[in-house]
Coordinates of C-alpha atoms in Angstrom, one line a residue:
M212 CA 0.0 0.0 0.0
T213 CA 1.1 3.6 -0.6
C214 CA 0.0 5.2 2.6
A215 CA -2.2 8.3 2.7
L216 CA -4.0 7.5 6.0
C217 CA -2.8 10.4 8.1
P218 CA -2.7 14.1 7.4
R219 CA 1.0 13.8 6.5
N220 CA 0.0 12.0 3.3
C221 CA 3.6 10.7 3.1
R222 CA 2.8 8.0 0.4
G223 CA 5.3 5.7 2.1
P224 CA 5.2 2.1 1.1
R225 CA 3.7 -0.1 3.8
T226 CA 2.8 -3.8 3.5
P227 CA 1.4 -6.1 6.2
D228 CA 4.9 -7.2 7.3
R229 CA 7.1 -4.4 6.0
P230 CA 7.2 -1.0 7.8
G231 CA 7.4 2.3 6.0
G232 CA 6.1 5.9 5.9
V233 CA 6.5 8.6 8.6
C234 CA 4.9 6.3 11.2
G235 CA 7.5 3.6 10.5
Q236 CA 4.9 0.8 10.8
P237 CA 3.6 -2.0 8.6
S238 CA 0.0 -1.8 7.4
A239 CA -1.0 -4.6 9.8
P240 CA -1.7 -3.5 13.3
V241 CA 1.1 -3.4 15.9
V242 CA 0.0 -3.1 19.5
A243 CA 2.3 -2.0 22.3
R244 CA -0.1 -2.3 25.2
A245 CA -3.7 -3.0 25.9
M246 CA -5.0 -2.3 29.4
L247 CA -7.6 -0.8 31.6
H248 CA -6.2 2.7 32.0
Q249 CA -7.3 4.7 35.0
W250 CA -5.3 7.9 34.1
E251 CA -7.2 9.2 31.1
E252 CA -9.8 12.0 31.2
P253 CA -12.3 11.3 33.9
C254 CA -15.2 11.1 31.4
L255 CA -13.5 8.1 29.7
V256 CA -12.4 6.1 32.7
G257 CA -15.6 5.1 34.5
E258 CA -15.3 2.8 37.4
H259 CA -12.7 0.3 36.0
G260 CA -10.8 2.4 33.5
A261 CA -10.7 3.1 29.8
G262 CA -10.0 0.1 27.6
A263 CA -6.8 1.6 26.2
V264 CA -5.1 0.1 23.2
F265 CA -1.7 1.8 22.5
F266 CA -0.8 1.3 18.8
S267 CA 2.9 1.5 17.9
G268 CA 4.2 4.3 15.7
C269 CA 3.0 7.8 15.3
N270 CA 2.9 10.3 12.5
L271 CA 3.5 13.4 14.7
R272 CA 7.1 12.6 15.9
C273 CA 6.9 14.9 18.9
A274 CA 10.3 15.5 20.5
Y275 CA 8.8 15.4 24.0
C276 CA 6.3 12.5 23.6
Q277 CA 5.4 10.9 26.9
N278 CA 5.0 7.6 25.0
K279 CA 8.2 7.8 22.9
P280 CA 9.2 4.1 23.2
I281 CA 5.8 3.3 21.7
S282 CA 5.4 6.1 19.3
Q283 CA 9.0 6.2 17.9
G284 CA 11.0 3.3 19.5
G285 CA 9.4 0.3 17.8
V286 CA 7.9 -1.2 21.0
G287 CA 5.0 -3.5 20.2
K288 CA 4.0 -6.7 18.5
P289 CA 2.0 -7.4 15.4
V290 CA -1.6 -8.7 15.9
S291 CA -4.1 -10.0 13.4
V292 CA -7.5 -8.3 12.9
S293 CA -9.2 -11.2 14.7
R294 CA -6.8 -10.9 17.7
L295 CA -7.5 -7.1 17.8
R296 CA -11.2 -7.8 18.0
E297 CA -10.6 -10.2 20.8
I298 CA -8.5 -7.6 22.7
F299 CA -11.4 -5.1 22.4
R300 CA -13.8 -7.8 23.8
E301 CA -11.4 -8.7 26.6
L302 CA -11.2 -5.0 27.7
I303 CA -14.9 -4.7 27.7
A304 CA -15.4 -7.9 29.6
G305 CA -12.9 -6.5 32.2
G306 CA -15.2 -3.4 32.7
A307 CA -13.8 -0.9 30.3
A308 CA -16.0 2.3 30.1
C309 CA -14.9 2.8 26.5
L310 CA -12.4 1.5 23.9
D311 CA -9.6 4.1 23.9
L312 CA -7.6 3.7 20.7
V313 CA -4.3 5.6 21.2
T314 CA -2.5 6.7 18.0
P315 CA -4.7 4.5 15.7
T316 CA -4.9 6.4 12.4
H317 CA -2.1 4.6 10.6
F318 CA -3.9 1.3 11.3
A319 CA -7.4 2.6 10.5
P320 CA -8.4 -0.1 7.9
A321 CA -7.5 -3.0 10.2
I322 CA -9.2 -1.3 13.2
L323 CA -12.4 -0.7 11.3
E324 CA -12.4 -4.3 10.1
A325 CA -11.9 -5.4 13.8
L326 CA -14.8 -3.2 14.9
G327 CA -17.0 -4.6 12.2
D328 CA -20.5 -3.4 11.3
G329 CA -22.3 -4.1 14.6
P330 CA -22.7 -1.7 17.5
W331 CA -20.3 -2.0 20.5
P332 CA -21.6 -1.8 24.1
V333 CA -19.2 1.1 24.9
P334 CA -18.1 4.2 23.1
V335 CA -15.0 4.0 20.8
V336 CA -12.6 6.9 21.3
W337 CA -10.2 7.7 18.5
N338 CA -7.4 9.1 20.6
C339 CA -5.1 10.7 18.1
G340 CA -2.7 13.7 18.1
G341 CA -4.9 15.7 15.8

């Protein structure tokens, strides 16, 4: 794929197993961490936390990023679309007040496939730098 998913429109070559573009990621999703996250905005956290999924790579490249190992350091492991859907369901089963997708834009097609067409029992938050 020639990537034009984020506002940088870098046209970098990205395949499911070959990274490229400004984000430095393949087109298949790479997840650094999935957890119930208590330290997001109070409206997202609820009683048990936001169901945060931190995706690897970022198009912003901020010098002072608080998640630099994830956003620019290559931390994370590839997951399939079906595994990503399972992660979403596991977070909800654990009491997540929402699905909080952190820096998701460069994996949008896979995330949308994982979310599918049906409704989810919690809101989905597209937590990006833009």
